[in-house]
XYZ file of C-alpha atoms in Angstrom:
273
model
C 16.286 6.041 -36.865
C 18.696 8.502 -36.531
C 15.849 11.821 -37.665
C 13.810 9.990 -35.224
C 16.262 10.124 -32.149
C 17.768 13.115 -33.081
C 14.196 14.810 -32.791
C 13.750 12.946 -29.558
C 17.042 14.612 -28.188
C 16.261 17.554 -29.128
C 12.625 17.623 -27.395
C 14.079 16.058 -24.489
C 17.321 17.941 -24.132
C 19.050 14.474 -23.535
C 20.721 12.427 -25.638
C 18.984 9.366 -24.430
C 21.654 6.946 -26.103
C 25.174 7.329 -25.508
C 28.067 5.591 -27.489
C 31.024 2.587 -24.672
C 32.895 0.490 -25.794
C 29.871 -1.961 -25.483
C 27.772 -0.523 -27.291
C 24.634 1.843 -27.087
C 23.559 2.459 -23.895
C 20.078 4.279 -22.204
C 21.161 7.474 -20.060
C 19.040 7.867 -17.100
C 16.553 10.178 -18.527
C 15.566 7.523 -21.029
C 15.543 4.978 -18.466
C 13.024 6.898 -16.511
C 10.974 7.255 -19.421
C 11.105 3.426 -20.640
C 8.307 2.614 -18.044
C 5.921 5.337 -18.709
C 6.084 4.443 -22.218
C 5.500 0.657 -21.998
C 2.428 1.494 -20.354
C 1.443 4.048 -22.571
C 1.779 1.746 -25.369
C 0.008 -0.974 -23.644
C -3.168 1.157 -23.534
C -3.075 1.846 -26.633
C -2.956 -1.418 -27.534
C -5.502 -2.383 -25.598
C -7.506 0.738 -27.513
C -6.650 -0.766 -30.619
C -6.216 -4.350 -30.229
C -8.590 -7.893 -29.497
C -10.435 -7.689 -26.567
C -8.624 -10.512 -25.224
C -5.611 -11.259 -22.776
C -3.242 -13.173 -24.113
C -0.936 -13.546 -21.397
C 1.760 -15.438 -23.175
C 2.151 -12.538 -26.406
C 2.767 -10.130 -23.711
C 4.488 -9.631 -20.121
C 4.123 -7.280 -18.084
C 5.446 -5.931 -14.466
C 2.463 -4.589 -12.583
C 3.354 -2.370 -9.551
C 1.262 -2.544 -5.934
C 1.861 0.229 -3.649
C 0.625 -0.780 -0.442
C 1.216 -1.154 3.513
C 3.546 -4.149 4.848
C 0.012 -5.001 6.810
C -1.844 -5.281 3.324
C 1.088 -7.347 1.567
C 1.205 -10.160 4.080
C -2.662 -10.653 4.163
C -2.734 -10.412 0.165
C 0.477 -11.231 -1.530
C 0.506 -14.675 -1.153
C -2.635 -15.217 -2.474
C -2.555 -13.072 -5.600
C 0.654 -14.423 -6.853
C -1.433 -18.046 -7.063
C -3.627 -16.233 -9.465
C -1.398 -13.943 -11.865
C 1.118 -16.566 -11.958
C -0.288 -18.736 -14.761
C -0.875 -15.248 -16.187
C 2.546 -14.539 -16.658
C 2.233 -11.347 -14.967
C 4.762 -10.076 -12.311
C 4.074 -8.537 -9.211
C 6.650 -5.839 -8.091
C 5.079 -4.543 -4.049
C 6.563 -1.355 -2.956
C 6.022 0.762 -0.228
C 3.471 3.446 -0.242
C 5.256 6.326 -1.312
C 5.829 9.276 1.449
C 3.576 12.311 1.637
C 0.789 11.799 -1.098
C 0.875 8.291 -2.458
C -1.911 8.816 -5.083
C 0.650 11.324 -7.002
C 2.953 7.950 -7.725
C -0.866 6.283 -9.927
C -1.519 9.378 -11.364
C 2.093 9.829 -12.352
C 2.257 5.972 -13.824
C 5.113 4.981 -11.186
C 2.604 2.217 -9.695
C 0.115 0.735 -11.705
C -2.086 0.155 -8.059
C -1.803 1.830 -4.853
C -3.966 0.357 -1.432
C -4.502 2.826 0.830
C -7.299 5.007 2.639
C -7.054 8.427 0.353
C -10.990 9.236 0.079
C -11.623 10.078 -3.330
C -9.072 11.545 -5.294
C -9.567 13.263 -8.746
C -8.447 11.111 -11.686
C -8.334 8.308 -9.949
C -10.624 5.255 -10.352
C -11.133 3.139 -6.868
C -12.713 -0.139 -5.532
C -13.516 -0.738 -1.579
C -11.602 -3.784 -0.839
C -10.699 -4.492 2.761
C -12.219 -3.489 6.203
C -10.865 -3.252 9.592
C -11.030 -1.744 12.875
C -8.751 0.155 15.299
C -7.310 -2.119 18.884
C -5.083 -0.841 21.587
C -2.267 -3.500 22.327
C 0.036 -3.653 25.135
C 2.348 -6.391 26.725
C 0.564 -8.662 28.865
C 1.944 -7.782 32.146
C 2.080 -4.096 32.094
C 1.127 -2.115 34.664
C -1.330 0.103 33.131
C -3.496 -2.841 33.376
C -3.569 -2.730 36.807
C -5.217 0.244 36.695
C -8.498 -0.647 35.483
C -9.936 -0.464 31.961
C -7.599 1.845 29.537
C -8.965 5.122 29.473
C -8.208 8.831 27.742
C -5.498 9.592 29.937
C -3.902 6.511 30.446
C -3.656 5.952 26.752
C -2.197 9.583 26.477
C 0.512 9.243 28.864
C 1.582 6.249 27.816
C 4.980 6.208 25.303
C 3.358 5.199 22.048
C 5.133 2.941 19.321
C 3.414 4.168 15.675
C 3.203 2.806 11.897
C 3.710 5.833 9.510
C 3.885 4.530 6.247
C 3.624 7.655 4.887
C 4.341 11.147 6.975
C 4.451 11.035 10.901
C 1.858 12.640 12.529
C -0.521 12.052 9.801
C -2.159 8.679 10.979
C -5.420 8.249 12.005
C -4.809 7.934 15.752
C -3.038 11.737 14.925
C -6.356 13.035 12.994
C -8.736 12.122 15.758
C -6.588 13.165 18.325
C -6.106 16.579 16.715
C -9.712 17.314 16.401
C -10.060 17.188 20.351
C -7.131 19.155 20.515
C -4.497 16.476 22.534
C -1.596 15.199 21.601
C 0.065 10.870 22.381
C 3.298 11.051 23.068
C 5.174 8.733 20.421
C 8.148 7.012 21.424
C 9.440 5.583 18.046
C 8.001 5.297 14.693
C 8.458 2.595 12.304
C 7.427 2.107 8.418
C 6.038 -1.453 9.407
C 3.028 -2.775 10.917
C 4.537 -5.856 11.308
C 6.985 -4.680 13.919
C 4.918 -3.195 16.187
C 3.524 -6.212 17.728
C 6.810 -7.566 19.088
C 8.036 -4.055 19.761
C 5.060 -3.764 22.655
C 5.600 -7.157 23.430
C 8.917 -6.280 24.974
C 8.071 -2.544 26.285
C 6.452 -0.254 28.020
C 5.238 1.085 24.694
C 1.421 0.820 23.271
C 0.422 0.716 20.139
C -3.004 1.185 17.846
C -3.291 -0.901 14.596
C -5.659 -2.768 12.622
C -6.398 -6.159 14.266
C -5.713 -8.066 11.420
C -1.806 -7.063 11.973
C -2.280 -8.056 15.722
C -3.712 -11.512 14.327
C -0.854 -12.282 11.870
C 2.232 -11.402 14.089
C 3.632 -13.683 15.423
C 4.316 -12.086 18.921
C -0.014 -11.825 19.362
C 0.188 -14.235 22.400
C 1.926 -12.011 24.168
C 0.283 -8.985 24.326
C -3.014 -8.156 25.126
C -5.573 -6.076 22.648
C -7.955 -3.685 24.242
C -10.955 -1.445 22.641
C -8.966 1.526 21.830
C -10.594 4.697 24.292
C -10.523 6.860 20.959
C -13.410 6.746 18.978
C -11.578 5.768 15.836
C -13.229 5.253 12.414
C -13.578 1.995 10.426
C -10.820 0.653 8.188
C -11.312 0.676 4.794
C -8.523 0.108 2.480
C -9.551 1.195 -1.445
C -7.781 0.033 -4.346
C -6.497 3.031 -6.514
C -5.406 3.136 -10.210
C -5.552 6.121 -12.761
C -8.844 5.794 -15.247
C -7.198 5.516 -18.234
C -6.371 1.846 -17.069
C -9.552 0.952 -16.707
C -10.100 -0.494 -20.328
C -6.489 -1.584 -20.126
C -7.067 -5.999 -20.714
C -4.245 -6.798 -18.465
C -4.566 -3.961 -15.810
C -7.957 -5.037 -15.427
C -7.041 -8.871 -15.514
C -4.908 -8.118 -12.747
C -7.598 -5.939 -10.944
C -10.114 -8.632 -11.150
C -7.702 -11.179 -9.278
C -6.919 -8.577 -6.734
C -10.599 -7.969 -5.844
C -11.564 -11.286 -5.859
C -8.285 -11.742 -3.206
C -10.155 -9.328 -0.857
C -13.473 -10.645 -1.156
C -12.121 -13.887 -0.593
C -10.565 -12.522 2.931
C -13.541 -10.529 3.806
C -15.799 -13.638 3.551
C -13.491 -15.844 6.130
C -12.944 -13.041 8.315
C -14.142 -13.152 11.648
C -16.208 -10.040 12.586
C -13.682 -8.776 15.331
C -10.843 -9.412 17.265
C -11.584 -10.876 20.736
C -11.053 -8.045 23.099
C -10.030 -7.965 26.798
């Protein structure tokens, strides 16, 4: 044990183990590493071992990253499943700037997103969406007709940016034609957006499933957004070694089987004004 660890030190510059007065304890190099290994270990059991899940001779902590508007429509549900499993579900936010790195990397065993394909990295389709303009009911753009380009643009704008600001979609298109919203606040949630137009003179753009599930959707009205913004469609990332993997791809059955689930009783649009 000792060779071993001294080897390990030595490769790692670290000492990994350090002697208190109770006890051994992990510095935080080898706690960063402890994850990374379980899961490297666990594929190669599942190289080497029964085909089989035996979810009682192992547990594991499975990491989703995904949007606040993805974890209300899907948590609920996929805890009923992996719960017998004895599987835990850890949800954590989609990590800033280029959420695939935090798969590839092994920090998240899952990330939902839209990222297009991304090298590495197997994916699955799993939810679709569209685009709606929101504002509160009695606003006075209203008054001015049907929302158009310029009303829309001069309008103080409340924005999700899970990730980076000025990187959403509403951003992208808008870019392309060369114009610019004006943005008023930015939040990390779609789940506070509804209430935040609800009670200003703020508009927002979100999926319409978010506009469904707040609680605040009564009083606001959703509109066809003037933008001609693309589909939704949220993908299911995870690096291609864990493909094999018999619990990753326990846990990836029950989470497709989640969406289709919510695709089939979806509705094929919000009603719009």
């Amino acid at each position: 044990m000792s060779r071993s660890l001294g080897r390990l030190r030595a490769l790692l510059d670290d000492p990994l183990l350090l002697k208190t007065k109770e006890g051994m304890v992990p510095t935080p190099r080898a706690l960063e590493l402890e994850e990374p290994l379980r899961r490297t270990l666990a594929e190669w059991r599942g190289i080497i071992g029964t085909d089989g899940v035996d979810p009682h001779a192992a547990r594991r902590v499975f990491r989703i990253a995904m949007a606040d508007y993805a974890e209300t429509l899907l948590a609920a549900p996929l805890v009923a499943r992996t719960l017998p499993l004895g599987l835990r579900i850890d949800i954590v936010a989609l990590a800033q700037g280029a959420p695939q790195r935090a798969v590839i990397t092994g920090l998240v065993d899952v990330t939902i997103a839209a990222l297009g394909d991304v090298s590495g990295l197997a994916q699955q389709e799993l939810l679709h969406d569209r685009f709606v303009t929101i504002l509160r009911r009695d606003h006075p753009l209203l008054l001015e007709g049907p929302l158009d380009l310029d009303g829309f643009l001069r309008t103080p704008q409340v924005v999700c940016c899970p990730r980076s600001p000025g990187d959403g979609f509403v951003d992208r298109v808008l870019a392309k034609r060369g114009e610019q919203r004006t943005i008023a606040l930015t939040t990390p949630r779609f789940g506070a957006l509804v209430g935040i137009v609800a009670r200003s003179d703020c508009l927002a753009t979100l999926p319409s499933r978010a506009v469904k599930m707040s609680p605040h959707a009564d009083e606001v009205v959703v509109l066809e957004s003037p933008l001609k913004m693309p589909a939704i469609a949220l993908s299911g990332y995870w690096a291609e070694r864990f493909t094999n993997d018999p619990l990753h791809s326990k846990l990836r059955h029950h989470l497709f089987d989640v969406c289709s689930e919510l695709e089939a009783r979806s509705q094929a649009s919000t009603p719009v004004t």
